[in-house]
Amino acid sequence: MRALIGGLDDNWAMKKDSDIPEMKLGALRVRVMAAALNRADLYMLEGTYNPNMKQGDVYPAGMEYAGVVETSSPLAPHLPVGTRVMGVTMGAFADYALCDPRMVLPIPEHLSFEDAAALPVALATENDALTRAGFSAGQSVLVVGGTTAIGLSAIQLAKALGAGTVIATTTRSDKKQLLLDLGADVAIDTATEDLTQHVLDATEGAGVDIVLDHVGGELFGRLPAATKVGGSIVNIGRLAGPATALDLDQVALRRINIIGTTFSVRTQDELAEVCSALNAEVMPAVAAGKITPHIDRVYAAEDAHDAAERLRANAALGKIVLSFAENGPNDESQRAPVANFFGSIAQLGYVVRDIDASLEGFVASGIGPWFLLRGVQPENFTYKGVSSAMAMDVAVANSGDIQIEVICPVNDEPSMYRDFLEAGNEGLQHFAYWSSDFQTLYDKAIAAGFTVGQEGQLGGPTGRFAYLNTEHHPGTCVEISDLGGAKAQLFDYVKLAAAHWDGSNPLQVIDPNMLAAH
């Protein structure tokens, strides 16, 4: 596949024979159709975006994309193969990208791939800034740098979320009308007009509740005077430089909150939370047409150098987008066979604090009969590689072809079940895949980069199991299990009993010794 690589030179290098990214547990893979440029992409080339990144570090470029789900994730059943999606991920400037499903959003029907690629970073950035400033409907918002790509989105977002008065700035009078067309109530040319006076005039002398600043530099020093007493200034970008002269007496007297924000050092979980926050109000506003992307120019992926130069020169009015739709991969043999990596899901596993109460609930919903084993201790059980004498009560029943397992740990020995409960969880803890060739499946998982949280066996060496960690959905994990010996016989019996159950005798307690190795 094609991929743009950073860190080899002053610009990205197009590598046309890159490997398609291999699937990782919980992730989904997207066939990228369009990807948008951000200032952060240029900062990465310079080695200044992340304090842990140095110039010369080689990395897959790009962070914002739109495309089609090529391989789905069991953790995102709402995003099946073929779904048009957009989102944020590292390595977006490529024909295929591996994505955390928490940072993937369905594309509204009316948007093209190019339009959709221009939205995720801007929406996540501006919505996060408003949230950090404590925004509520009816408040006034000043967008400094309104004609930046994300500033154009900020104007529309503030209006869509119910801002009272929205004021936006530019440094060119001929761009003021665009700001008004996108929803700003007042547009100010800070190169020729008095920012403070115009803001005070528009807010009856009070100043704005919230400032979204994308510029920094000298202009930042003028913002406190235009901000309401008790208001907030959120610095998002520093296009005019990181240094400013600030009157701290004015900041103190007006009790102004100054907030800095960047995505460059946030954790994956933090970024996922920011992206997920768009689902409540922002994405419905996009779907309703209240927020529309403003595209400056679309370049072919092979012309990425020209696109970068346009962004560096500050010549763009809106987003610059790279198209990966043309000249993309068409050889199906390039694709790694990753569909159904482990096979089909055979079991859903619940971990609970009170197994008897849980089984009563399942029976009431029509699932049964249940077969309960108390005090089960798996053989050769290890947790994070260390031997553990964990004991548990286990019950199994079938709902059609899917087995339901309910587990309750009964001692304090370490296990992933105990971790799950101590984290405040209760309910679905794992989904399981069964195989008659466990070792091959186990080796395949390890080779693909999965790590084992706990493992052991029930019913001898043909009853092995392993629980695999997943970073994409903390708390929920994947179990792979050998299906042989006494365990296989029990599971066959449980399925047969469910198929003929008439509701009588819903719970049968059986001797755990029936699973003993023999």
JSON list of N, CA and C in Angstrom, two decimals, residues 381-412:
[
{"chain": "A", "resi": 381, "resn": "PHE", "atom": "N", "xyz": [-2.85, -22.77, 37.01]},
{"chain": "A", "resi": 381, "resn": "PHE", "atom": "CA", "xyz": [-3.37, -21.42, 36.76]},
{"chain": "A", "resi": 381, "resn": "PHE", "atom": "C", "xyz": [-2.31, -20.36, 37.09]},
{"chain": "A", "resi": 382, "resn": "THR", "atom": "N", "xyz": [-2.08, -19.44, 36.17]},
{"chain": "A", "resi": 382, "resn": "THR", "atom": "CA", "xyz": [-1.16, -18.33, 36.40]},
{"chain": "A", "resi": 382, "resn": "THR", "atom": "C", "xyz": [-1.84, -17.01, 36.06]},
{"chain": "A", "resi": 383, "resn": "TYR", "atom": "N", "xyz": [-1.50, -16.01, 36.84]},
{"chain": "A", "resi": 383, "resn": "TYR", "atom": "CA", "xyz": [-1.98, -14.65, 36.63]},
{"chain": "A", "resi": 383, "resn": "TYR", "atom": "C", "xyz": [-0.77, -13.75, 36.40]},
{"chain": "A", "resi": 384, "resn": "LYS", "atom": "N", "xyz": [-0.70, -13.14, 35.21]},
{"chain": "A", "resi": 384, "resn": "LYS", "atom": "CA", "xyz": [0.45, -12.34, 34.82]},
{"chain": "A", "resi": 384, "resn": "LYS", "atom": "C", "xyz": [1.76, -13.12, 34.97]},
{"chain": "A", "resi": 385, "resn": "GLY", "atom": "N", "xyz": [1.69, -14.42, 34.64]},
{"chain": "A", "resi": 385, "resn": "GLY", "atom": "CA", "xyz": [2.86, -15.27, 34.66]},
{"chain": "A", "resi": 385, "resn": "GLY", "atom": "C", "xyz": [3.23, -15.86, 36.00]},
{"chain": "A", "resi": 386, "resn": "VAL", "atom": "N", "xyz": [2.45, -15.54, 37.06]},
{"chain": "A", "resi": 386, "resn": "VAL", "atom": "CA", "xyz": [2.76, -16.02, 38.41]},
{"chain": "A", "resi": 386, "resn": "VAL", "atom": "C", "xyz": [1.66, -16.98, 38.86]},
{"chain": "A", "resi": 387, "resn": "SER", "atom": "N", "xyz": [2.04, -18.08, 39.45]},
{"chain": "A", "resi": 387, "resn": "SER", "atom": "CA", "xyz": [1.09, -19.08, 39.91]},
{"chain": "A", "resi": 387, "resn": "SER", "atom": "C", "xyz": [0.11, -18.49, 40.92]},
{"chain": "A", "resi": 388, "resn": "SER", "atom": "N", "xyz": [-1.17, -18.86, 40.78]},
{"chain": "A", "resi": 388, "resn": "SER", "atom": "CA", "xyz": [-2.22, -18.35, 41.67]},
{"chain": "A", "resi": 388, "resn": "SER", "atom": "C", "xyz": [-3.19, -19.48, 41.98]},
{"chain": "A", "resi": 389, "resn": "ALA", "atom": "N", "xyz": [-3.59, -19.57, 43.26]},
{"chain": "A", "resi": 389, "resn": "ALA", "atom": "CA", "xyz": [-4.53, -20.61, 43.69]},
{"chain": "A", "resi": 389, "resn": "ALA", "atom": "C", "xyz": [-5.96, -20.10, 43.63]},
{"chain": "A", "resi": 390, "resn": "MET", "atom": "N", "xyz": [-6.29, -19.37, 42.60]},
{"chain": "A", "resi": 390, "resn": "MET", "atom": "CA", "xyz": [-7.62, -18.81, 42.44]},
{"chain": "A", "resi": 390, "resn": "MET", "atom": "C", "xyz": [-8.68, -19.91, 42.42]},
{"chain": "A", "resi": 391, "resn": "ALA", "atom": "N", "xyz": [-9.80, -19.65, 43.13]},
{"chain": "A", "resi": 391, "resn": "ALA", "atom": "CA", "xyz": [-10.95, -20.55, 43.10]},
{"chain": "A", "resi": 391, "resn": "ALA", "atom": "C", "xyz": [-12.18, -19.74, 42.75]},
{"chain": "A", "resi": 392, "resn": "MET", "atom": "N", "xyz": [-13.14, -20.40, 42.08]},
{"chain": "A", "resi": 392, "resn": "MET", "atom": "CA", "xyz": [-14.31, -19.68, 41.60]},
{"chain": "A", "resi": 392, "resn": "MET", "atom": "C", "xyz": [-15.52, -20.61, 41.54]},
{"chain": "A", "resi": 393, "resn": "ASP", "atom": "N", "xyz": [-16.69, -20.00, 41.65]},
{"chain": "A", "resi": 393, "resn": "ASP", "atom": "CA", "xyz": [-17.93, -20.68, 41.30]},
{"chain": "A", "resi": 393, "resn": "ASP", "atom": "C", "xyz": [-18.21, -20.37, 39.84]},
{"chain": "A", "resi": 394, "resn": "VAL", "atom": "N", "xyz": [-18.59, -21.39, 39.07]},
{"chain": "A", "resi": 394, "resn": "VAL", "atom": "CA", "xyz": [-18.82, -21.23, 37.64]},
{"chain": "A", "resi": 394, "resn": "VAL", "atom": "C", "xyz": [-20.15, -21.87, 37.27]},
{"chain": "A", "resi": 395, "resn": "ALA", "atom": "N", "xyz": [-20.94, -21.14, 36.45]},
{"chain": "A", "resi": 395, "resn": "ALA", "atom": "CA", "xyz": [-22.19, -21.70, 35.94]},
{"chain": "A", "resi": 395, "resn": "ALA", "atom": "C", "xyz": [-22.24, -21.46, 34.43]},
{"chain": "A", "resi": 396, "resn": "VAL", "atom": "N", "xyz": [-22.78, -22.45, 33.71]},
{"chain": "A", "resi": 396, "resn": "VAL", "atom": "CA", "xyz": [-22.89, -22.33, 32.26]},
{"chain": "A", "resi": 396, "resn": "VAL", "atom": "C", "xyz": [-24.28, -22.74, 31.81]},
{"chain": "A", "resi": 397, "resn": "ALA", "atom": "N", "xyz": [-24.74, -22.06, 30.75]},
{"chain": "A", "resi": 397, "resn": "ALA", "atom": "CA", "xyz": [-26.00, -22.40, 30.09]},
{"chain": "A", "resi": 397, "resn": "ALA", "atom": "C", "xyz": [-25.87, -21.93, 28.65]},
{"chain": "A", "resi": 398, "resn": "ASN", "atom": "N", "xyz": [-26.78, -22.35, 27.81]},
{"chain": "A", "resi": 398, "resn": "ASN", "atom": "CA", "xyz": [-26.74, -21.94, 26.41]},
{"chain": "A", "resi": 398, "resn": "ASN", "atom": "C", "xyz": [-27.95, -21.11, 26.05]},
{"chain": "A", "resi": 399, "resn": "SER", "atom": "N", "xyz": [-27.73, -20.15, 25.16]},
{"chain": "A", "resi": 399, "resn": "SER", "atom": "CA", "xyz": [-28.80, -19.41, 24.50]},
{"chain": "A", "resi": 399, "resn": "SER", "atom": "C", "xyz": [-28.57, -19.59, 23.01]},
{"chain": "A", "resi": 400, "resn": "GLY", "atom": "N", "xyz": [-29.27, -20.59, 22.43]},
{"chain": "A", "resi": 400, "resn": "GLY", "atom": "CA", "xyz": [-28.98, -20.95, 21.06]},
{"chain": "A", "resi": 400, "resn": "GLY", "atom": "C", "xyz": [-27.60, -21.56, 20.98]},
{"chain": "A", "resi": 401, "resn": "ASP", "atom": "N", "xyz": [-26.80, -21.09, 20.04]},
{"chain": "A", "resi": 401, "resn": "ASP", "atom": "CA", "xyz": [-25.45, -21.63, 19.88]},
{"chain": "A", "resi": 401, "resn": "ASP", "atom": "C", "xyz": [-24.43, -20.94, 20.79]},
{"chain": "A", "resi": 402, "resn": "ILE", "atom": "N", "xyz": [-24.82, -19.85, 21.44]},
{"chain": "A", "resi": 402, "resn": "ILE", "atom": "CA", "xyz": [-23.91, -19.10, 22.30]},
{"chain": "A", "resi": 402, "resn": "ILE", "atom": "C", "xyz": [-24.02, -19.60, 23.74]},
{"chain": "A", "resi": 403, "resn": "GLN", "atom": "N", "xyz": [-22.88, -19.94, 24.31]},
{"chain": "A", "resi": 403, "resn": "GLN", "atom": "CA", "xyz": [-22.86, -20.32, 25.72]},
{"chain": "A", "resi": 403, "resn": "GLN", "atom": "C", "xyz": [-22.71, -19.07, 26.58]},
{"chain": "A", "resi": 404, "resn": "ILE", "atom": "N", "xyz": [-23.45, -19.04, 27.67]},
{"chain": "A", "resi": 404, "resn": "ILE", "atom": "CA", "xyz": [-23.33, -17.97, 28.67]},
{"chain": "A", "resi": 404, "resn": "ILE", "atom": "C", "xyz": [-22.62, -18.56, 29.89]},
{"chain": "A", "resi": 405, "resn": "GLU", "atom": "N", "xyz": [-21.57, -17.91, 30.31]},
{"chain": "A", "resi": 405, "resn": "GLU", "atom": "CA", "xyz": [-20.81, -18.36, 31.49]},
{"chain": "A", "resi": 405, "resn": "GLU", "atom": "C", "xyz": [-20.89, -17.28, 32.56]},
{"chain": "A", "resi": 406, "resn": "VAL", "atom": "N", "xyz": [-21.14, -17.68, 33.79]},
{"chain": "A", "resi": 406, "resn": "VAL", "atom": "CA", "xyz": [-21.17, -16.74, 34.92]},
{"chain": "A", "resi": 406, "resn": "VAL", "atom": "C", "xyz": [-20.13, -17.21, 35.94]},
{"chain": "A", "resi": 407, "resn": "ILE", "atom": "N", "xyz": [-19.25, -16.29, 36.32]},
{"chain": "A", "resi": 407, "resn": "ILE", "atom": "CA", "xyz": [-18.13, -16.62, 37.22]},
{"chain": "A", "resi": 407, "resn": "ILE", "atom": "C", "xyz": [-18.16, -15.70, 38.43]},
{"chain": "A", "resi": 408, "resn": "CYS", "atom": "N", "xyz": [-17.91, -16.29, 39.59]},
{"chain": "A", "resi": 408, "resn": "CYS", "atom": "CA", "xyz": [-17.77, -15.51, 40.82]},
{"chain": "A", "resi": 408, "resn": "CYS", "atom": "C", "xyz": [-16.54, -16.02, 41.58]},
{"chain": "A", "resi": 409, "resn": "PRO", "atom": "N", "xyz": [-15.46, -15.22, 41.67]},
{"chain": "A", "resi": 409, "resn": "PRO", "atom": "CA", "xyz": [-14.30, -15.66, 42.44]},
{"chain": "A", "resi": 409, "resn": "PRO", "atom": "C", "xyz": [-14.67, -15.81, 43.91]},
{"chain": "A", "resi": 410, "resn": "VAL", "atom": "N", "xyz": [-14.16, -16.87, 44.55]},
{"chain": "A", "resi": 410, "resn": "VAL", "atom": "CA", "xyz": [-14.55, -17.15, 45.93]},
{"chain": "A", "resi": 410, "resn": "VAL", "atom": "C", "xyz": [-13.39, -17.07, 46.91]},
{"chain": "A", "resi": 411, "resn": "ASN", "atom": "N", "xyz": [-12.22, -16.63, 46.44]},
{"chain": "A", "resi": 411, "resn": "ASN", "atom": "CA", "xyz": [-11.14, -16.36, 47.38]},
{"chain": "A", "resi": 411, "resn": "ASN", "atom": "C", "xyz": [-10.41, -15.10, 46.91]},
{"chain": "A", "resi": 412, "resn": "ASP", "atom": "N", "xyz": [-9.41, -14.71, 47.64]},
{"chain": "A", "resi": 412, "resn": "ASP", "atom": "CA", "xyz": [-8.72, -13.44, 47.35]},
{"chain": "A", "resi": 412, "resn": "ASP", "atom": "C", "xyz": [-7.49, -13.62, 46.48]}
]
